[in-house]
Short mmCIF file of N, CA and C in Angstrom, two decimals:
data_model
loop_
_atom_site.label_atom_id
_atom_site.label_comp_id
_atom_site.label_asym_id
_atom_site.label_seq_id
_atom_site.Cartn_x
_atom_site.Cartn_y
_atom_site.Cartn_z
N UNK P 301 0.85 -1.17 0.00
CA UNK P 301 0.00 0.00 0.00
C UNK P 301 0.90 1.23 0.00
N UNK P 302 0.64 2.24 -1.19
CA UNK P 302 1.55 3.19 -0.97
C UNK P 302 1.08 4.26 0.26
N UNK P 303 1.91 4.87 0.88
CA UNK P 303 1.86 5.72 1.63
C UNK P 303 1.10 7.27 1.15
N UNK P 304 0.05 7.71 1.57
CA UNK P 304 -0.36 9.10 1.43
C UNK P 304 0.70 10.30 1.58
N UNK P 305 1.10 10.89 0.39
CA UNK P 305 1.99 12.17 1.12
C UNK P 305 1.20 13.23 2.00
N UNK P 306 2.40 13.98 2.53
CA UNK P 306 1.99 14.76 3.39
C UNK P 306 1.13 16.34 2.88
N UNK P 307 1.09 17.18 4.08
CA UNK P 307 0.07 18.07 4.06
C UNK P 307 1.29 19.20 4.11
N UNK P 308 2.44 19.07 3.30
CA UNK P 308 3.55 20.24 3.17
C UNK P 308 4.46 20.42 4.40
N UNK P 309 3.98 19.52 5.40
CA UNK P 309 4.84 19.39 6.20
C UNK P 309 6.10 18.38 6.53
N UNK P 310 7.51 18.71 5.88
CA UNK P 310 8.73 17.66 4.74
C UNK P 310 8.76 16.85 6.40
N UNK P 311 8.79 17.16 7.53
CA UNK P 311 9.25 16.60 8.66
C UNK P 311 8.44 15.27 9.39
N UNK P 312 6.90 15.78 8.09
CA UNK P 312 6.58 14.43 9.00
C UNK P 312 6.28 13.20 7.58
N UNK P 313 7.05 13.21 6.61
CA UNK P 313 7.21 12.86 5.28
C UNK P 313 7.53 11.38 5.73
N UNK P 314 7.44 10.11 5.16
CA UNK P 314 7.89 8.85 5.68
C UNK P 314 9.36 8.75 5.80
N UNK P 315 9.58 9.35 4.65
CA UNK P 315 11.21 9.00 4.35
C UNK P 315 11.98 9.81 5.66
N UNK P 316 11.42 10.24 6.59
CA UNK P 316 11.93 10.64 7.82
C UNK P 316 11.99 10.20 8.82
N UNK P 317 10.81 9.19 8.80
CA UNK P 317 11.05 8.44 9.48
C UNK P 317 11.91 6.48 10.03
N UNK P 318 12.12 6.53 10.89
CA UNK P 318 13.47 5.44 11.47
C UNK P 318 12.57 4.46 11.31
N UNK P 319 12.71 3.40 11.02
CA UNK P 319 11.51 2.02 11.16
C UNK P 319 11.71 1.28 12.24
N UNK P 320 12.50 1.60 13.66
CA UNK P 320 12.43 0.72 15.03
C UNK P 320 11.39 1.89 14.91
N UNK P 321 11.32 2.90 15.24
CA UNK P 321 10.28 3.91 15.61
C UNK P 321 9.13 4.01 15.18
N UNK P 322 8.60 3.23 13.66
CA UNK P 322 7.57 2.98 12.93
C UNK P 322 7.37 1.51 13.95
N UNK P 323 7.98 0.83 14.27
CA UNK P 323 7.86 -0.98 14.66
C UNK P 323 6.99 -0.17 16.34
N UNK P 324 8.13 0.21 17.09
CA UNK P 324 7.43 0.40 17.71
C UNK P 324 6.33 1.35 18.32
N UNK P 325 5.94 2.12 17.46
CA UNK P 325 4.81 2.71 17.45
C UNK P 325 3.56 1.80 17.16
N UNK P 326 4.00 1.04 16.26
CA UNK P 326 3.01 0.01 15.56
C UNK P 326 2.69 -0.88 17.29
N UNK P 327 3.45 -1.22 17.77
CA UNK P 327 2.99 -2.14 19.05
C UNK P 327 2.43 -1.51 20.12
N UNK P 328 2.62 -0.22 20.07
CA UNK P 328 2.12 0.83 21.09
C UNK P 328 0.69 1.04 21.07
N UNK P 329 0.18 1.00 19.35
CA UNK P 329 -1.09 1.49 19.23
C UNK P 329 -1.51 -0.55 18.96
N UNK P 330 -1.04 -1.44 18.74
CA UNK P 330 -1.73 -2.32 18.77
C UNK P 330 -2.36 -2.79 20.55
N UNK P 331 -1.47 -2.15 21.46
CA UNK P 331 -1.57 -2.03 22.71
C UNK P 331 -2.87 -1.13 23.54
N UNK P 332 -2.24 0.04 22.66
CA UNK P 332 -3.19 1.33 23.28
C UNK P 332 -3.49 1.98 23.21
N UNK P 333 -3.64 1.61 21.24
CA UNK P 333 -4.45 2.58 20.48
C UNK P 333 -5.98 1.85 20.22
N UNK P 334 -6.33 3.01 19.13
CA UNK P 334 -7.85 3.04 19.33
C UNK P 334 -8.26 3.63 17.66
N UNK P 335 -8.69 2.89 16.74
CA UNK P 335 -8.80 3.34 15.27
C UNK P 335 -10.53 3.28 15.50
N UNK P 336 -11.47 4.29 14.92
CA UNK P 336 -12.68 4.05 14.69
C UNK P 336 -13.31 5.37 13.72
N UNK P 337 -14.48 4.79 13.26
CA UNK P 337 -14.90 5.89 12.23
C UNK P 337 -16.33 5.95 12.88
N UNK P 338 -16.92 6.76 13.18
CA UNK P 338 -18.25 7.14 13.83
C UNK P 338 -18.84 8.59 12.44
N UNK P 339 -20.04 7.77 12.55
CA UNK P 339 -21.05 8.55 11.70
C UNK P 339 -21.89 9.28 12.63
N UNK P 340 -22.80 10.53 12.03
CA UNK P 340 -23.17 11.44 12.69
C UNK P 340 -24.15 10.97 13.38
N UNK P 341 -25.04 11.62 14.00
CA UNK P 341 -26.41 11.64 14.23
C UNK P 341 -27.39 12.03 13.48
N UNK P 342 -28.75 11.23 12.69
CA UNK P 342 -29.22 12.09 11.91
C UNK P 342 -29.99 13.40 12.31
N UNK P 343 -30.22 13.79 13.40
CA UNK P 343 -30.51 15.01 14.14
C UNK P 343 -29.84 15.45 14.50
N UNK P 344 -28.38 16.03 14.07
CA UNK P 344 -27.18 16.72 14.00
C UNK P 344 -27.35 17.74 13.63
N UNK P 345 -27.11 18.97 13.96
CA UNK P 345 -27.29 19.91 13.36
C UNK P 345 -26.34 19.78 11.89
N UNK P 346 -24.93 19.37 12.29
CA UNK P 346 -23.72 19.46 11.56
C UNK P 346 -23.44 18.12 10.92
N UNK P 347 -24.20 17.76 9.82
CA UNK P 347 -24.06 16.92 9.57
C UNK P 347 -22.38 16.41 9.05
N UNK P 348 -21.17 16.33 9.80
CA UNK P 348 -19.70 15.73 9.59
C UNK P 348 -19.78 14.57 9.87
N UNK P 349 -18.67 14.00 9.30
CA UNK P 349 -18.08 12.43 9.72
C UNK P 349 -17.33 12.62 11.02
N UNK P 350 -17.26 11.74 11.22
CA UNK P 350 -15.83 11.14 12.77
C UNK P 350 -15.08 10.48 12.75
N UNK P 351 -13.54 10.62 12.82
CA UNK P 351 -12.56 9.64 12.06
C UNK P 351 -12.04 9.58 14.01
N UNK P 352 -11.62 8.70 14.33
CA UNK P 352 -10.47 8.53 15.72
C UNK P 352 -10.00 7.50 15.57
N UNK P 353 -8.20 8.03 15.36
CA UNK P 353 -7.06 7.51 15.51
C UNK P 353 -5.99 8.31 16.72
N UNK P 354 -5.93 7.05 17.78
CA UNK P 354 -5.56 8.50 18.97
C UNK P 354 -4.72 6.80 19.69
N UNK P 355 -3.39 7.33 20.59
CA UNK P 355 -3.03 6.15 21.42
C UNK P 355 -3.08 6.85 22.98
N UNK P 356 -3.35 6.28 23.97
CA UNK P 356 -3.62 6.51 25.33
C UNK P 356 -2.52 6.13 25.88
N UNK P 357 -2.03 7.23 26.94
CA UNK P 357 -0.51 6.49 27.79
C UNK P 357 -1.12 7.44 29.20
N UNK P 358 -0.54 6.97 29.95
CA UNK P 358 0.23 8.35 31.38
C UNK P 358 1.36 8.76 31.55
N UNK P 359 2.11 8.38 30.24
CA UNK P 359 3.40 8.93 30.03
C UNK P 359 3.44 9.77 28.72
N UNK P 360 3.85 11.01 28.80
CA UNK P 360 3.80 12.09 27.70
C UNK P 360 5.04 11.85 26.63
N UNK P 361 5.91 11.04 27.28
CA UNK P 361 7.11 10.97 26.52
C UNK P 361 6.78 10.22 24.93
N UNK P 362 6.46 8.88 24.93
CA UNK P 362 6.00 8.29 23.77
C UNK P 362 5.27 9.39 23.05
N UNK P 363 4.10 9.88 23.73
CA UNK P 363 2.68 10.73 22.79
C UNK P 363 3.74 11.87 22.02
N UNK P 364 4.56 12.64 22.96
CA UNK P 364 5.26 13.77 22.35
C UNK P 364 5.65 13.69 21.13
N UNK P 365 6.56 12.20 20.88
CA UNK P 365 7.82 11.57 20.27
C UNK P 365 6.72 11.34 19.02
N UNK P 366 5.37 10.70 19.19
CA UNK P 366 4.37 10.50 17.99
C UNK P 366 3.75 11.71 17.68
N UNK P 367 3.67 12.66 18.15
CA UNK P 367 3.41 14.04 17.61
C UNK P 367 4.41 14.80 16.96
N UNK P 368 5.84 14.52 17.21
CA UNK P 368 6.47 15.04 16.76
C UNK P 368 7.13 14.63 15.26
N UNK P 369 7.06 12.67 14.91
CA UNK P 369 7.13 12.05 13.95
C UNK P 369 5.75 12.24 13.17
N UNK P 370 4.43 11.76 13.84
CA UNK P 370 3.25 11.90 12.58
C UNK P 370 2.58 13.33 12.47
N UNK P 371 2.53 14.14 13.42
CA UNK P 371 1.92 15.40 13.71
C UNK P 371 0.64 14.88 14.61
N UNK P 372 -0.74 15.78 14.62
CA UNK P 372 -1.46 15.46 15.37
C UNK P 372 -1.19 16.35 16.77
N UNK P 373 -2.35 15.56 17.50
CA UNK P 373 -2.03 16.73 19.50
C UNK P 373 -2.69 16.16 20.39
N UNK P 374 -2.46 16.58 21.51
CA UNK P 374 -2.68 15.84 22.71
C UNK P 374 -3.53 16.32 23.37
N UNK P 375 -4.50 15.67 24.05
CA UNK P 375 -5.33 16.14 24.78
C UNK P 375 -5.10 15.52 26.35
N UNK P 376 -5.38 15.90 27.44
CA UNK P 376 -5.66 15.00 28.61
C UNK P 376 -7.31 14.64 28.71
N UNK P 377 -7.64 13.22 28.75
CA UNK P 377 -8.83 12.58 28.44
C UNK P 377 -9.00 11.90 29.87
N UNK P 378 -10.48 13.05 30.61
CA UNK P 378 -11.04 12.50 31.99
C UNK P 378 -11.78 11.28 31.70
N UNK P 379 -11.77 10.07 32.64
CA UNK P 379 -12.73 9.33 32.37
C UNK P 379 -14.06 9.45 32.76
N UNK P 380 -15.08 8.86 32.35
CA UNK P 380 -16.45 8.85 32.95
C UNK P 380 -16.86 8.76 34.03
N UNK P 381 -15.90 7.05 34.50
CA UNK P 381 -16.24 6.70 35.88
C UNK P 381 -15.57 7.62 36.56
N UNK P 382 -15.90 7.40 37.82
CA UNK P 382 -15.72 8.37 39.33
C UNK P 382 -14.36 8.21 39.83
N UNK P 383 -13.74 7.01 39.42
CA UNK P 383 -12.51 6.61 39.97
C UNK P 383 -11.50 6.01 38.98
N UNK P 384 -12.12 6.59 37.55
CA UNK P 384 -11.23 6.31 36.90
C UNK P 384 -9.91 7.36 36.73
N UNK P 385 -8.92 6.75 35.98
CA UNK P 385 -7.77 7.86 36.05
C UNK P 385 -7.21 8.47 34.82
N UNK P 386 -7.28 9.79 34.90
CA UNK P 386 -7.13 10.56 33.48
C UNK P 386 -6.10 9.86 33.00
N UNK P 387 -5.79 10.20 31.39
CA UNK P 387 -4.60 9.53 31.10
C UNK P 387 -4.62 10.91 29.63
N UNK P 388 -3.66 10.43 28.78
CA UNK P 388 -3.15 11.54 28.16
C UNK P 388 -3.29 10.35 26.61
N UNK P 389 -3.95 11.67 25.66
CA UNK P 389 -4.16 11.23 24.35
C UNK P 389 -3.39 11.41 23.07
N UNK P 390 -2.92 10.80 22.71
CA UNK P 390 -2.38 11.67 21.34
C UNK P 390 -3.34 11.46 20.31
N UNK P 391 -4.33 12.13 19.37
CA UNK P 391 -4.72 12.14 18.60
C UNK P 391 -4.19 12.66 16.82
N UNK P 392 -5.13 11.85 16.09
CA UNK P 392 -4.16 12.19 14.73
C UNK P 392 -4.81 11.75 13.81
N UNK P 393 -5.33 13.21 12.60
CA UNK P 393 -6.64 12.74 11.80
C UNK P 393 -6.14 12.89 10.28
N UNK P 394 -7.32 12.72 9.61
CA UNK P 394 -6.79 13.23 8.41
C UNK P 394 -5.98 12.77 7.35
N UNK P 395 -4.78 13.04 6.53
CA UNK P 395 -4.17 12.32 6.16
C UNK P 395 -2.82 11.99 6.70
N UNK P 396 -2.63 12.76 7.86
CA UNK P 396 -1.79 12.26 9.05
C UNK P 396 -1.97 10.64 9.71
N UNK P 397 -3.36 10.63 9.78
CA UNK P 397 -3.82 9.00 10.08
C UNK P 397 -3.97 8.61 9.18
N UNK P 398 -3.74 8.72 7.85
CA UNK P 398 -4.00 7.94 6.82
C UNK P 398 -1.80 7.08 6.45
N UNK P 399 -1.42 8.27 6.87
CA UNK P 399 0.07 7.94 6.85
C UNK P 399 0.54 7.47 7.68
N UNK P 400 0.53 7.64 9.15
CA UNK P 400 0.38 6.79 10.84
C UNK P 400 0.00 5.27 10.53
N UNK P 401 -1.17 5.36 9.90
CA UNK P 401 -1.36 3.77 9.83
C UNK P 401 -1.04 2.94 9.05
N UNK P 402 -0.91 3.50 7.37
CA UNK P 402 -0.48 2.80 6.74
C UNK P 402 1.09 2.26 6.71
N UNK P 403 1.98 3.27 7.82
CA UNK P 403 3.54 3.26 8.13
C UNK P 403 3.41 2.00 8.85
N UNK P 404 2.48 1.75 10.23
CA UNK P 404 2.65 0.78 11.23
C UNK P 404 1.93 -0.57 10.85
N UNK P 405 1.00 -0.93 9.75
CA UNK P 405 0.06 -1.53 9.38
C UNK P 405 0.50 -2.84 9.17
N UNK P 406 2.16 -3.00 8.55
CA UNK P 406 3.06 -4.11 7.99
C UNK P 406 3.36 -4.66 9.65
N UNK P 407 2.91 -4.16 10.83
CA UNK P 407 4.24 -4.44 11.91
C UNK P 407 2.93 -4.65 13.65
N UNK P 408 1.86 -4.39 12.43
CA UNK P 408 0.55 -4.77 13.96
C UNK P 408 -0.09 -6.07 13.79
N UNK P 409 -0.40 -6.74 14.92
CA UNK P 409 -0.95 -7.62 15.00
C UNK P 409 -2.81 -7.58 15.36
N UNK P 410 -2.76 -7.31 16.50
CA UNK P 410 -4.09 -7.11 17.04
C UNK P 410 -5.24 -6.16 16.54
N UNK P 411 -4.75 -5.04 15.84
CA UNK P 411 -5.95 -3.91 15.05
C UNK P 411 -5.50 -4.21 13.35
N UNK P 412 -4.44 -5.05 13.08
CA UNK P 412 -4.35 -4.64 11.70
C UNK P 412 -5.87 -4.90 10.96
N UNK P 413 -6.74 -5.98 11.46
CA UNK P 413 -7.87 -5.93 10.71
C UNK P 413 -8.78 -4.78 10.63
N UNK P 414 -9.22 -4.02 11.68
CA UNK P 414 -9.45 -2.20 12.35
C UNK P 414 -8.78 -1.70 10.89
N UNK P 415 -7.53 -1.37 10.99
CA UNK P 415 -7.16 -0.53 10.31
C UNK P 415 -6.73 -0.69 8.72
N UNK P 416 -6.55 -2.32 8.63
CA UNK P 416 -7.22 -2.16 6.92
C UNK P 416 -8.66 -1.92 6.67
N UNK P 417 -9.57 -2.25 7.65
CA UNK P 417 -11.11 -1.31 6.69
C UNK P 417 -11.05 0.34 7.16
N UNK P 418 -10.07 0.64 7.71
CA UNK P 418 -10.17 1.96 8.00
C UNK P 418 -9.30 2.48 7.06
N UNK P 419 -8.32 2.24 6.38
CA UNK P 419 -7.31 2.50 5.75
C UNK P 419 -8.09 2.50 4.28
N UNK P 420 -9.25 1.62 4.04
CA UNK P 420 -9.53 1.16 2.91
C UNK P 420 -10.86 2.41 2.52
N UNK P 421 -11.30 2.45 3.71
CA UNK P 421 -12.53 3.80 3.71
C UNK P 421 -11.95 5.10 3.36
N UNK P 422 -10.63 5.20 4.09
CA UNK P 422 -10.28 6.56 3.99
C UNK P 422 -9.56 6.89 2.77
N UNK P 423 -9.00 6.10 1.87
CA UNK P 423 -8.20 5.54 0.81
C UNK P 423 -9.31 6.05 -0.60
N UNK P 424 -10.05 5.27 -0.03
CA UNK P 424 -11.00 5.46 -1.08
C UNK P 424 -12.65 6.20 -0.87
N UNK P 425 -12.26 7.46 0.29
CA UNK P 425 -13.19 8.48 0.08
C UNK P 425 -12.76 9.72 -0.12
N UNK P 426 -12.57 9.96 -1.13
CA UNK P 426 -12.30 11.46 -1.64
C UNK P 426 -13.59 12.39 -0.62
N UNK P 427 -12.96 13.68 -0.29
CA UNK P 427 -14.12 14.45 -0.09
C UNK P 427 -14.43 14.51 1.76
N UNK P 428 -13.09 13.11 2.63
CA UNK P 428 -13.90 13.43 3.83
C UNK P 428 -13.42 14.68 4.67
N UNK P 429 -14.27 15.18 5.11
CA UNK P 429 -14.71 16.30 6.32
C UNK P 429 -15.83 16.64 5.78
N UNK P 430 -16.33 16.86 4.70
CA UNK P 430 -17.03 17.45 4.42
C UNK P 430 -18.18 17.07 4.55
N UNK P 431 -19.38 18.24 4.24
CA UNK P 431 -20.74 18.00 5.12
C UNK P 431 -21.02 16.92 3.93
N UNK P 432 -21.78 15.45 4.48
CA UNK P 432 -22.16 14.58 3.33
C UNK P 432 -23.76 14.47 3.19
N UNK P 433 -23.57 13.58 2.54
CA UNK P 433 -25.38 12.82 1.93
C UNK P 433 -25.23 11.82 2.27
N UNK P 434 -26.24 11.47 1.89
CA UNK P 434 -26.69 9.95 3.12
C UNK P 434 -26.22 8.83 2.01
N UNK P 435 -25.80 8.89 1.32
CA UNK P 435 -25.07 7.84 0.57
C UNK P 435 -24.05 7.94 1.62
N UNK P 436 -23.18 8.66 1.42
CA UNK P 436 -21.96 8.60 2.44
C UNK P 436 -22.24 8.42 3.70
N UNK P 437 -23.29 8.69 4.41
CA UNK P 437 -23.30 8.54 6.02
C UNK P 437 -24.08 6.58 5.66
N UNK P 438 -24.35 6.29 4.92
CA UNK P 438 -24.46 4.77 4.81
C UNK P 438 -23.28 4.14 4.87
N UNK P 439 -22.17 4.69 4.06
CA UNK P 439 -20.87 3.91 4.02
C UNK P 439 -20.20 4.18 5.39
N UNK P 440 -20.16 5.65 5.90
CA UNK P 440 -19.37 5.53 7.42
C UNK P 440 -20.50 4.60 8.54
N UNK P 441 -21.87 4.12 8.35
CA UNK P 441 -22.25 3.61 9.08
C UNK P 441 -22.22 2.04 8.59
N UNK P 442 -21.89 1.13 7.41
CA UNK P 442 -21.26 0.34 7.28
C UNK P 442 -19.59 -0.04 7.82
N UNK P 443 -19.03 1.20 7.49
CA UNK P 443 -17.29 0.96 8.26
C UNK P 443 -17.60 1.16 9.52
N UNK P 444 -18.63 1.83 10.43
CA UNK P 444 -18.16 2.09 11.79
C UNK P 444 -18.72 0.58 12.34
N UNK P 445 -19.77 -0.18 11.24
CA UNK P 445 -20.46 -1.18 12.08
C UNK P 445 -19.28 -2.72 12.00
N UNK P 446 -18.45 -2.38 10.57
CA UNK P 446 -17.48 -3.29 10.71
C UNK P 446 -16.54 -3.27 11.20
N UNK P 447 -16.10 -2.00 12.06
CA UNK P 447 -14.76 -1.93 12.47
C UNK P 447 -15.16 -2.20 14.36
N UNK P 448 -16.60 -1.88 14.48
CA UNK P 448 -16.99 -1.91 15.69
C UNK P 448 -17.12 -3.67 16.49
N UNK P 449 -17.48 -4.66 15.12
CA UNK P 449 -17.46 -5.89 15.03
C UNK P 449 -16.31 -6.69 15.26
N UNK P 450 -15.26 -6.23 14.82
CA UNK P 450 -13.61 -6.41 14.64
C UNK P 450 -13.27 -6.39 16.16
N UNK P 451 -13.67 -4.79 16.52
CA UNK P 451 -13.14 -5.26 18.14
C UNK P 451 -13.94 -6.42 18.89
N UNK P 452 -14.96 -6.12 18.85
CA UNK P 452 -15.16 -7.26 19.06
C UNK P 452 -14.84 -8.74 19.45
N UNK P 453 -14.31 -8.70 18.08
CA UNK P 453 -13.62 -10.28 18.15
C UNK P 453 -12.66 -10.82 19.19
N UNK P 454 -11.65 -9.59 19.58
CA UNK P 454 -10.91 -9.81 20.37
C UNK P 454 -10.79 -9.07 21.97
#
């Protein structure tokens, strides 16, 4: 699968990147990442898509090091429960996650199935952010129902 070029930014270009650092990123997010495509609500005001490709740590060091190789940003993400414990996000959309995944995709075990139908949606939808038609909110609600199935499995 060829790699998506970048968004003019030469630094986060593949050819920059080290492949222990592609390997282990790839095990990081087969660990403690999180690939999913969520379709809107049809009583949305805003009718957009939802792409999340994001890995979870309590250590900033890794997230930094993947923001600084794929681009993307970090959020700190409270949990729901009462006693759960914040932890820190790196998120990364776009064709940043289209290049993130297809770099680590040769080197994951546990999401590579996740992220070839995610790789394969985003590959072959020209046009996403944009406000869609319900042709298209059929297809992100086909990929979100197969990628939602996938986890599943395991």
């Amino acid at each position: 699968m060829a790699l998506p070029r970048g968004d003019g930014q030469s630094e986060l270009w593949p050819e920059n990147w080290d492949p222990l650092e592609v390997a282990y990123f790839a095990g990081l997010f087969d660990g403690e990442g999180s690939v999913g495509v969520y379709y809107p609500n049809p009583s949305a005001r805003r009718q957009r898509m939802a792409e999340q490709v994001y890995i979870s740590n309590n250590d900033l060091r890794p997230l930094n090091r993947a923001k600084s190789l794929f681009g993307g940003s970090i959020h700190l993400h409270q949990p729901e429960r009462p006693h759960g414990r914040a932890n820190w996000r790196w998120y990364v959309s776009g064709r940043n996650a289209e290049r993130f995944l297809a770099a680590i995709l040769p080197h994951t075990i546990i999401k590579r199935p996740q992220i070839e139908v995610f790789l394969a949606y985003r590959l072959g939808s020209p046009g996403t952010g944009r406000l869609i038609t319900h042709e298209r909110r059929e297809v992100m609600r086909r990929v979100a129902t197969e990628i939602s199935r996938l986890k599943r499995e395991y």
